Coordinates of C-alpha atoms in Angstrom, one line a residue:
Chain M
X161 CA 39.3 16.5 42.4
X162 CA 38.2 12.8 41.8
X163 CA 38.4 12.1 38.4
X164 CA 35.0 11.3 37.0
X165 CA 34.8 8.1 34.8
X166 CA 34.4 8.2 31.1
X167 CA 35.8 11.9 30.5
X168 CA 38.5 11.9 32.1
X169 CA 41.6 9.5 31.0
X170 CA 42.6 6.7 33.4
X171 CA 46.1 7.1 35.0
X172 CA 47.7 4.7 32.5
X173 CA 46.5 6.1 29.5
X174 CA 47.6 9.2 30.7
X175 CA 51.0 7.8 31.2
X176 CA 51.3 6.1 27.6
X177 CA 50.0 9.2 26.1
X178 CA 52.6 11.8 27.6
X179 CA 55.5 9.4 26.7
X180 CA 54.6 8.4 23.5
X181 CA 54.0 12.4 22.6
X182 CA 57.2 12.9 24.4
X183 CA 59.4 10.5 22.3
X184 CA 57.5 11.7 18.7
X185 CA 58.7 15.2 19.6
X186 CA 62.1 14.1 20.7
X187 CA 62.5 11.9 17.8
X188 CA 61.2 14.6 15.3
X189 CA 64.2 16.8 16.1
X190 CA 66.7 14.3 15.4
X191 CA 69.7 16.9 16.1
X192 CA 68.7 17.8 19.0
X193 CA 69.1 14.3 19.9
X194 CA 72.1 13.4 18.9
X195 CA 73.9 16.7 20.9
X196 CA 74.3 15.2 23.8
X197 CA 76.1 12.2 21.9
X198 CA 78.4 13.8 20.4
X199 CA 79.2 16.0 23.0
X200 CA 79.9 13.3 24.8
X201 CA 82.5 11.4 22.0
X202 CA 84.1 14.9 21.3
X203 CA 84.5 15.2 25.6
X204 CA 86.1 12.1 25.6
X205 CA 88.4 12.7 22.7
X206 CA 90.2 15.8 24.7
X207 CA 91.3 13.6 27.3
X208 CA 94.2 11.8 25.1
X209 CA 94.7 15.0 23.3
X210 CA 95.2 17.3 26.8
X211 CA 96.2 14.7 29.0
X212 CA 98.5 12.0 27.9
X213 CA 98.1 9.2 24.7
X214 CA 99.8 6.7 26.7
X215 CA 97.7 3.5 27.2
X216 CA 98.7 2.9 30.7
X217 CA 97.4 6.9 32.0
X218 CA 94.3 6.2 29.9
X219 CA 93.2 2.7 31.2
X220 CA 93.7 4.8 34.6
X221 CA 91.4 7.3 33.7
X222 CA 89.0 6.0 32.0
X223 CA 86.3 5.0 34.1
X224 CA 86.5 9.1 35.8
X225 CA 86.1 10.0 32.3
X226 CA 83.8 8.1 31.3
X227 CA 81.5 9.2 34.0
X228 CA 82.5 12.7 34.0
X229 CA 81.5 13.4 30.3
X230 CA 78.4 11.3 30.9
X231 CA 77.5 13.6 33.9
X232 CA 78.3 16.6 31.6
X233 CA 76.3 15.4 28.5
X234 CA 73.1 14.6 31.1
X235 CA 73.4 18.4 32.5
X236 CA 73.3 19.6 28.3
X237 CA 70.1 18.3 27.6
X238 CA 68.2 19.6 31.0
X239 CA 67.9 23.0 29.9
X240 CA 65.6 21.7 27.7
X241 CA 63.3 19.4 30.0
X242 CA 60.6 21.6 30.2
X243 CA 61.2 24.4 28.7
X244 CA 59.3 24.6 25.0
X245 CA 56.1 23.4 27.1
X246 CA 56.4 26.2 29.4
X247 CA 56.5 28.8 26.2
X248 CA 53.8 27.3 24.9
X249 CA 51.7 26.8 28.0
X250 CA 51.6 23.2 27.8
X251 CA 52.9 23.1 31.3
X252 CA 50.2 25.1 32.8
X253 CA 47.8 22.8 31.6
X254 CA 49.6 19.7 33.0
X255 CA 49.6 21.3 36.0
X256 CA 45.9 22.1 36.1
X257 CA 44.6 18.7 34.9
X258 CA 42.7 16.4 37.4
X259 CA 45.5 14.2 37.6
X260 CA 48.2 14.2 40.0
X261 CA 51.8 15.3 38.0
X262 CA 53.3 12.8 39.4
X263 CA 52.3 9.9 36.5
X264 CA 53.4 12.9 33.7
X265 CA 56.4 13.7 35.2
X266 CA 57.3 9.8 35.4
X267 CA 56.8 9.5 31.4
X268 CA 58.6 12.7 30.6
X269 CA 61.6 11.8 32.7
X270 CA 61.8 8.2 31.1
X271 CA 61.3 10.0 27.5
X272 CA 63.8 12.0 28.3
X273 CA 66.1 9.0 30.2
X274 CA 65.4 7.0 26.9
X275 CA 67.0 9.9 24.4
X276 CA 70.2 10.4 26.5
X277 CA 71.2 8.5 29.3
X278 CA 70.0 5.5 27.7
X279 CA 71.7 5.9 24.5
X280 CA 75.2 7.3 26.3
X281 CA 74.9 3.3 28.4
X282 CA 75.3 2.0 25.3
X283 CA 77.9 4.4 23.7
X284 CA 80.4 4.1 26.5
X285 CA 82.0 0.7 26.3
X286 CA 83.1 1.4 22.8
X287 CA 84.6 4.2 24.4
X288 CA 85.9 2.7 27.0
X289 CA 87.4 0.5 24.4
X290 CA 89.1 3.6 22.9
X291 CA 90.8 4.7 26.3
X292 CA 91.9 1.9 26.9
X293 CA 89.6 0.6 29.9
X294 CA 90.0 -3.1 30.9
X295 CA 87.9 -5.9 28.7
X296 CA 86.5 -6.8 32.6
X297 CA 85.3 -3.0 33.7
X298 CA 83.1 -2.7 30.5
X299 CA 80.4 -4.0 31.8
X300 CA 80.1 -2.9 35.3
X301 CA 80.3 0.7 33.7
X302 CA 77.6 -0.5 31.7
X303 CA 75.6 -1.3 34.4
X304 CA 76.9 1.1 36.2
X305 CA 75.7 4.1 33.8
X306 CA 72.3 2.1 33.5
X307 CA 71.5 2.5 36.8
X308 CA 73.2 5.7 37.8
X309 CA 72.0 8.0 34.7
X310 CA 68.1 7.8 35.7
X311 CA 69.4 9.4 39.0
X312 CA 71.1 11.8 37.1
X313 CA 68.0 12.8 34.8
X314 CA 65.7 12.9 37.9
X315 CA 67.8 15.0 40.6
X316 CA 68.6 17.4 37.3
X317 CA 64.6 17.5 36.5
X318 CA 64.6 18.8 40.0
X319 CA 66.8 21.7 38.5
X320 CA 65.6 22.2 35.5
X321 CA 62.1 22.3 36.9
X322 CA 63.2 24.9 39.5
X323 CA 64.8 27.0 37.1
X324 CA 62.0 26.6 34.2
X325 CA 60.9 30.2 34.5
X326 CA 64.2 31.9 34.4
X327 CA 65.9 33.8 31.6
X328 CA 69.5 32.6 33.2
X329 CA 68.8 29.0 33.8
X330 CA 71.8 27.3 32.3
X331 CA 75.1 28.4 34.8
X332 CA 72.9 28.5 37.5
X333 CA 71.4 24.9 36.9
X334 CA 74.6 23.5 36.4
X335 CA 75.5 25.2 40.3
X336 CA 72.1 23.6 41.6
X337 CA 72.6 20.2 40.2
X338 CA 76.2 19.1 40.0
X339 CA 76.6 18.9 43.8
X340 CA 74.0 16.4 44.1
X341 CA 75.4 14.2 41.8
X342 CA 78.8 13.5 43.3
X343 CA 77.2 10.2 45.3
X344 CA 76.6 8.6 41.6
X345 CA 79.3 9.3 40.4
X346 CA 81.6 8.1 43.3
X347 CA 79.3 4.9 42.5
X348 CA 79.6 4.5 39.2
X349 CA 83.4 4.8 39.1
X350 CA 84.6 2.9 41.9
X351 CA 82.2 -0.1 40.6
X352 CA 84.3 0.3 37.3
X353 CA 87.4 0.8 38.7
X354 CA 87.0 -2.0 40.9
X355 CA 86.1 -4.7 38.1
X356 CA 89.3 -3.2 36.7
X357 CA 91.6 -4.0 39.3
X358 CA 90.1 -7.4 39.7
X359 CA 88.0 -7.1 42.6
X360 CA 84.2 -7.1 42.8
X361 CA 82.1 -4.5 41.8
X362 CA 78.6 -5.9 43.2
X363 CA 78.3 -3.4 45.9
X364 CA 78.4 -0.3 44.5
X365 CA 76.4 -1.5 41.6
X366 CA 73.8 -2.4 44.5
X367 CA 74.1 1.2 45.9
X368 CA 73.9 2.4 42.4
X369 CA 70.0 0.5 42.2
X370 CA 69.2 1.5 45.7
X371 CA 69.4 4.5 44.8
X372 CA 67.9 4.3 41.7
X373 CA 64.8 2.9 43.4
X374 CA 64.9 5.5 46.0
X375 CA 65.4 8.2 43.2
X376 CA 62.2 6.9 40.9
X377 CA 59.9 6.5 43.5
X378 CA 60.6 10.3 45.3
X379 CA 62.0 12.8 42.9
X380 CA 58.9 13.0 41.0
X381 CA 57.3 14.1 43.9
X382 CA 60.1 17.4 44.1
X383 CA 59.8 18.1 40.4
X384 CA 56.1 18.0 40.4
X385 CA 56.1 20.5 43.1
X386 CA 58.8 22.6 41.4
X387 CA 57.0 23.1 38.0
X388 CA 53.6 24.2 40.3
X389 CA 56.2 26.8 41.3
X390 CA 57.7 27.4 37.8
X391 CA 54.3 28.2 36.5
X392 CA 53.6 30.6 39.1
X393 CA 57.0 32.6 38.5
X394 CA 56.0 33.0 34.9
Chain H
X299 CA 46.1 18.4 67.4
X300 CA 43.9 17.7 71.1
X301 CA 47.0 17.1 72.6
X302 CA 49.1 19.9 71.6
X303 CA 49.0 22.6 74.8
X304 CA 47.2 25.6 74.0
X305 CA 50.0 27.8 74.8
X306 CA 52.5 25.7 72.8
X307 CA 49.6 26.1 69.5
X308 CA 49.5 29.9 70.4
X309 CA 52.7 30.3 70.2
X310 CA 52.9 29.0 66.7
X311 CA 49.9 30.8 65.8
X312 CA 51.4 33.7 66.8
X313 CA 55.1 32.5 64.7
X314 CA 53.1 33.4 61.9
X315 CA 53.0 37.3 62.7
X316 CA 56.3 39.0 61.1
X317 CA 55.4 41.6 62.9
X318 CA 55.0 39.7 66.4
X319 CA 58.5 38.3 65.6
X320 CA 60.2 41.6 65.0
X321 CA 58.6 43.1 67.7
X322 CA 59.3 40.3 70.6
X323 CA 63.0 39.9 69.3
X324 CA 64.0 43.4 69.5
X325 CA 65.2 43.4 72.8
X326 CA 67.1 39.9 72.8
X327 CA 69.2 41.5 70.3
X328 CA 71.9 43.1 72.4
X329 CA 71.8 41.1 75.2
X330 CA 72.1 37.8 73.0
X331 CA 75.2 39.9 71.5
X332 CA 76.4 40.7 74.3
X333 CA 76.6 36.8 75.5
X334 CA 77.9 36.3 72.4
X335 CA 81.2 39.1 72.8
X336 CA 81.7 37.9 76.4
X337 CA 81.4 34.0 75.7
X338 CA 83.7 34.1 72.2
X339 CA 85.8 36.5 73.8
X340 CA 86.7 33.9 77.1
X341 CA 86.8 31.2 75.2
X342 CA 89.2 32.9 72.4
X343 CA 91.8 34.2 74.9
X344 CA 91.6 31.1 77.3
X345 CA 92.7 28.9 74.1
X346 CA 95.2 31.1 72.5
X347 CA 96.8 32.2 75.6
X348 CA 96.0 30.0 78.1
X349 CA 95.7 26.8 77.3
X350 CA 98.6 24.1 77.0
X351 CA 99.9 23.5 73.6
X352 CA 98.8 20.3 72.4
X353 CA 101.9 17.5 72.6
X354 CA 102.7 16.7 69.2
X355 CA 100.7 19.4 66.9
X356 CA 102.1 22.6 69.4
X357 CA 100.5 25.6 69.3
X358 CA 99.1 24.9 65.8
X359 CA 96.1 23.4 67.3
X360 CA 94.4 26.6 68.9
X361 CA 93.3 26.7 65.5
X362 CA 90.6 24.4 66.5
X363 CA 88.6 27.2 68.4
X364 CA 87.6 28.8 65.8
X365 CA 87.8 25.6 63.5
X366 CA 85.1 23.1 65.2
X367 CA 82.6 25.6 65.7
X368 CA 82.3 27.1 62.5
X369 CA 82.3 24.0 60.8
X370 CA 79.3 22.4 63.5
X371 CA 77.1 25.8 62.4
X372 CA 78.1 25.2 58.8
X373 CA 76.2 22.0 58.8
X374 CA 73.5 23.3 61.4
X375 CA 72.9 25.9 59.6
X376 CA 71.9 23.9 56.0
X377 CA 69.2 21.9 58.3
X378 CA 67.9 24.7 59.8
X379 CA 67.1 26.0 56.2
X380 CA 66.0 22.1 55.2
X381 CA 63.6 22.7 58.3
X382 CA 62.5 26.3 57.6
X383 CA 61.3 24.8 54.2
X384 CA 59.2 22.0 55.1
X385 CA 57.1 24.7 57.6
X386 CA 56.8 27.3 54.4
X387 CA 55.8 24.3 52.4
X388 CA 53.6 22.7 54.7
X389 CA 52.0 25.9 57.1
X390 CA 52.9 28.9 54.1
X391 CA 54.1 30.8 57.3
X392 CA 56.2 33.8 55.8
X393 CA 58.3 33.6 58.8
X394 CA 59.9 30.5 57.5
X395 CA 61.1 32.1 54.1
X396 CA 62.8 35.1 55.8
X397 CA 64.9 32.9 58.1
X398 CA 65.3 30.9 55.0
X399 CA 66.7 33.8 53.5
X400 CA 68.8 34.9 56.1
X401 CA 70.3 31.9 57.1
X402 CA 71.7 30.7 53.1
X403 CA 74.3 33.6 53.3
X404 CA 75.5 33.1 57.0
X405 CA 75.6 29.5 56.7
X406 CA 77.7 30.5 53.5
X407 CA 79.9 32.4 55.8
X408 CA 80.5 29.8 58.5
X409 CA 81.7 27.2 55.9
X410 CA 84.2 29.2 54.0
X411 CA 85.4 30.0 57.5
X412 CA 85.2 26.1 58.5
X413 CA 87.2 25.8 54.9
X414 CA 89.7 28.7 55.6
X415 CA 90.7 27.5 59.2
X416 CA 90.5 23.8 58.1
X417 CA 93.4 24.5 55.2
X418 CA 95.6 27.1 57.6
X419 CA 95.4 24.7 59.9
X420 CA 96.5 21.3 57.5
X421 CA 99.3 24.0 55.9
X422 CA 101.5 22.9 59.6
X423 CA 99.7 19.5 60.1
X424 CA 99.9 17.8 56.6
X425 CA 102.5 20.4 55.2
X426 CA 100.2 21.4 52.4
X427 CA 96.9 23.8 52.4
X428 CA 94.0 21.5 50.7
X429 CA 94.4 18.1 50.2
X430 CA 91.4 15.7 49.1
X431 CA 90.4 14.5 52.3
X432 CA 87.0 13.0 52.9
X433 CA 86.0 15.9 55.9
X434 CA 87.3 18.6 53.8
X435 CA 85.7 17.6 50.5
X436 CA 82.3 17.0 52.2
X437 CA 82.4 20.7 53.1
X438 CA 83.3 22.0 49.9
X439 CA 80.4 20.5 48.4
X440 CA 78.1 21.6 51.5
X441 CA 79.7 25.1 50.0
X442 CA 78.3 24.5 46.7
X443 CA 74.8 23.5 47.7
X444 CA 74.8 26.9 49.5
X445 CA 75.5 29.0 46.6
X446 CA 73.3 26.9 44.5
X447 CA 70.5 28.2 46.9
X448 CA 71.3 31.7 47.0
X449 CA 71.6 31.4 43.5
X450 CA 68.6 30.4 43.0
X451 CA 66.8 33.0 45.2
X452 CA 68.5 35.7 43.2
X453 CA 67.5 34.4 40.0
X454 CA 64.1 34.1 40.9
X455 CA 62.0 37.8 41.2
X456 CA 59.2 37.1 42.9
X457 CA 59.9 36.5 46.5
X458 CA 57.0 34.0 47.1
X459 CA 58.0 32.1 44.3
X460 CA 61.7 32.2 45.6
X461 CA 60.9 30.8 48.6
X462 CA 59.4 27.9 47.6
X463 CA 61.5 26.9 45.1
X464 CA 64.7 27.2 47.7
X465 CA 62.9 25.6 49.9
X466 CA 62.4 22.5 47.7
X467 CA 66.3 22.7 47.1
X468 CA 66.7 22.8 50.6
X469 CA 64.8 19.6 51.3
X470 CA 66.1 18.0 48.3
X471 CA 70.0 18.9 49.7
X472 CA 69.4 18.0 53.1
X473 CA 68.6 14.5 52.0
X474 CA 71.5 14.1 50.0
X475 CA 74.0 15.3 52.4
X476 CA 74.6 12.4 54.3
X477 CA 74.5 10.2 51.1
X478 CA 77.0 12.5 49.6
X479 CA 78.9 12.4 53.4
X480 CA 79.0 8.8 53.3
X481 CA 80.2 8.4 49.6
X482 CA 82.8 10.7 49.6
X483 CA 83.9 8.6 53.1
X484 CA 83.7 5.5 50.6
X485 CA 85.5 7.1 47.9
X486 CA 88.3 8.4 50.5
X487 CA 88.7 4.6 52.0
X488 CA 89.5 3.7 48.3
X489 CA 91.6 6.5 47.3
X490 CA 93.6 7.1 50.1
X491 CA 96.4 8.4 49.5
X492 CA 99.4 8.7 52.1
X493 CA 98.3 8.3 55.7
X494 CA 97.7 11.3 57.2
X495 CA 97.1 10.7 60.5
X496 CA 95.1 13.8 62.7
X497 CA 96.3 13.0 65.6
X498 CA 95.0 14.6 68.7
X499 CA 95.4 13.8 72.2
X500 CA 92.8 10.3 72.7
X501 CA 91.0 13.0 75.5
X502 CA 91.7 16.4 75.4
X503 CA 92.3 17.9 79.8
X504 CA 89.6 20.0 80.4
X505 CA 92.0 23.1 80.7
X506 CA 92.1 22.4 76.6
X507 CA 88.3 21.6 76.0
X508 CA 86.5 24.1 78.4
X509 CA 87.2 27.2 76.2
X510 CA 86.0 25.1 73.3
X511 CA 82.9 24.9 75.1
X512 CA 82.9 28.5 75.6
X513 CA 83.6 29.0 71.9
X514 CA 80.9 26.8 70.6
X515 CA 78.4 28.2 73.0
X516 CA 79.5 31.5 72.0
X517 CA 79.4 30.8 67.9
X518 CA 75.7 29.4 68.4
X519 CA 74.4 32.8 70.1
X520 CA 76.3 34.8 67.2
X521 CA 74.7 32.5 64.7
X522 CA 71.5 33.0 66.3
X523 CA 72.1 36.6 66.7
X524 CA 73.2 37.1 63.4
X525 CA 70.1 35.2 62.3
X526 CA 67.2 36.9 64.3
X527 CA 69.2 40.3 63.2
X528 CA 69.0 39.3 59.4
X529 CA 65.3 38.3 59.7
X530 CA 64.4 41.2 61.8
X531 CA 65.7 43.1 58.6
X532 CA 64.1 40.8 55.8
X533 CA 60.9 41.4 57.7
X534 CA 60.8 45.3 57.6
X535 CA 62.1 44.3 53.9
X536 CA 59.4 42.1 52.5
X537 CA 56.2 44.2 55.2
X538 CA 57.6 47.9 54.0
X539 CA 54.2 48.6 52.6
X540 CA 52.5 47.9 55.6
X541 CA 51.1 50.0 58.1
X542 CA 52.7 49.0 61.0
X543 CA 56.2 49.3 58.8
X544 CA 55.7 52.5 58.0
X545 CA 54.5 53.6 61.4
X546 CA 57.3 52.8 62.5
X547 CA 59.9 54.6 59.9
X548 CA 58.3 57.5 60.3
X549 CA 58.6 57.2 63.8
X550 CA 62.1 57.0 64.0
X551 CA 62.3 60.1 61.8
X552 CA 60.3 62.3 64.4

């Protein structure tokens, strides 16, 4: 299994070369990027509508909402992760190159990071500007959705790889993954809702990048092994 | 692998037969049920009927003999599946993967019943059935995870396949459980709402705690039961085109 020099591509070009073919074919469907983004605006914009207008019941609920939609906008885009390359059996042959999977799962998780969770970090203060979230909370949400959305998109490759070869994925993945990310979003919204009420949010932002650290250097390991398995069931 | 005794490495050798398992378990079965009946069955009566009524909750507290143990094998259960998976991954052994399967619906079971008690039993306490405490929210999620793994096992055809993926979500799970225990203990010490205190006698007389011993004893050796009952099923399941399966039908026909 040692890769021999000169024909086959060193770990790093193997890297650059699955993220950079990973963000040409996300970019090339620009649509299908900008779903999750406006799901995530029109989520946002039912809360006044079914809840309450009033400033004061926004401000409180903002940083929950925030994070909720986020959550619900990450989950959208899974289905996707891996599917088109398992129809067109560009999955098998990551999965029987040389190379370990974990370097190409790493570049197609931070592709896919860099179209939605990335984008949705930057989104959400104006947001939060809309309902009404304190001028101080904006950027511990910020930060907060910075580190806590690469959790999200990692634990949910874990589902999406698991469910890859399945003709019911979506309900089901949404079952699998949700529970597991109730820990980030506890996170996340207490660091904002703290910053709002005056106090400090340094230590669940520190959680938050624990266990983004922990998340990035593991979960490839699970989805790796999960797409050997959705290539099998195929 | 030297230092491992040769009966011990045997014996796992052996773990590896479905068909040693189903044949050495057979005759536990009844017996282990039988412990089970007698032990649930003391411990049951002794607490309704017997025991003193606790000093400030009354008699709403005999709750708790069904209560604590089904909510200790909710949580038992999950790891035992967590473990299961790490040998199918690691050792393939078959065996793994049919207590895997078995134990996701009973440890299903057992936390609805931990849920079920745990709201009858807040309706007298707190006056209301579910409230958002950290304990009872912990579970619900535990609840989830399990459905997400049966889920999963149903949506998937091929059993081998099935296996292996639940086993992933297993190992996955078990690792977030305590983060999601501790954070939803972090997110109660923020949120809390009015104080409700649980308050239970600081040491319970052992006229009150014994037949929760019996009880919990008991609850194991039905869980176990249950389990090595389910598997013992799975395995005729999964081997029915064997010869030794079939041997055995038709023998049960003559």
């Amino acid at each position: 299994m040692t890769p021999s020099a000169g024909s086959d591509p060193s770990l790093w070009v193997l890297f650059r070369g699955q993220l950079r073919r990973d963000l040409k074919l996300a970019f090339g469907q620009p649509s299908e990027l900008a779903n999750p983004l406006a799901f995530f605006v029109v989520v946002i914009t039912l809360f006044p509508l079914g809840v309450s207008p009033e400033p004061g019941v926004l401000a409180g609920m903002a940083p929950g909402v925030l994070w909720i939609a986020a959550l619900l906008a990450t989950l959208l885009g899974l289905e996707a992760l891996f599917r088109r390359d398992r129809d067109d059996g560009t999955l098998e042959q990551m999965v029987l190159r040389a190379q370990p999977l974990y370097l190409p799962v790493v570049a197609r998780m931070l592709a896919h990071w860099m179209v939605t969770g990335a984008p949705l970090t930057l989104l959400a203060p104006l947001l939060g500007g809309m309902l009404n979230l304190a001028p101080e909370a904006r950027l511990p949400l910020m930060l907060g959705l910075a580190l806590g959305t690469p959790v999200l998109v990692l634990l949910g490759g874990v589902g999406a790889a698991l469910t890859v070869g399945l003709r019911t994925g979506g309900v089901l993945l949404a079952l699998l993954v949700l529970p597991l990310f109730v820990p980030v979003l506890i996170l996340g919204v207490s660091a904002a809702e703290l910053a709002s009420s005056g106090l400090d949010p340094t230590g669940p932002l520190l959680w938050l990048a624990a266990g983004a650290s922990f998340a990035i250097t593991t979960v490839p390991f699970a989805i790796a092994a999960a797409l050997r398995i959705g290539v099998e069931t195929g | 692998m030297k230092y491992i005794p040769d009966a011990l490495r045997r014996l796992w050798h052996r773990m590896g037969s479905p068909r040693w398992f189903y044949e050495t378990t057979g005759p536990w079965v009844p017996w282990l049920a039988a412990a089970a009946a007698l032990l649930i069955g003391v411990g049951t009566v002794w607490g309704l009927a017997y025991a003193p009524p606790d000093y400030l909750q009354g008699d709403s507290f005999r709750i708790i003999y069904i209560h604590v143990p089904a909510a200790y094998l909710a949580q038992a259960g999950y790891i035992l599946m967590a473990i299961c998976g790490v040998v199918l991954l690691v050792w393939r052994m078959k065996l793994a993967d049919m207590v895997m399967a078995t134990v996701a619906p009973i440890g299903a079971a057992f936390t609805f019943l931990a849920l079920a008690t745990g709201s009858i039993w807040g309706k007298p306490t707190w006056g209301t059935y579910w409230i958002w405490d950290a304990r009872i929210t912990s579970v619900l999620i535990l609840l989830f995870l399990y459905l997400g793994i049966m889920g999963l096992r149903r949506a998937i055809e091929r059993p081998e396949a099935a296996g292996r993926a639940c086993a992933i979500l297993a190992i996955v799970g078990v690792i977030n459980i305590p983060i999601i225990k501790y954070s939803v203990d972090w997110w109660m010490t923020l949120h809390q709402p009015a104080t409700f205190s649980v308050t239970s006698a600081p040491a319970m007389p052992a006229i009150m705690w014994v037949p929760l011993l019996l009880n919990v004893l008991g609850f194991n050796l039905l869980f176990a039961v249950s389990v090595i009952q389910g598997t013992r099923t799975e395995v005729l399941i999964r081997e029915r085109r064997t010869r030794w399966v079939t041997d055995l039908c038709r023998g049960e026909q003559a």
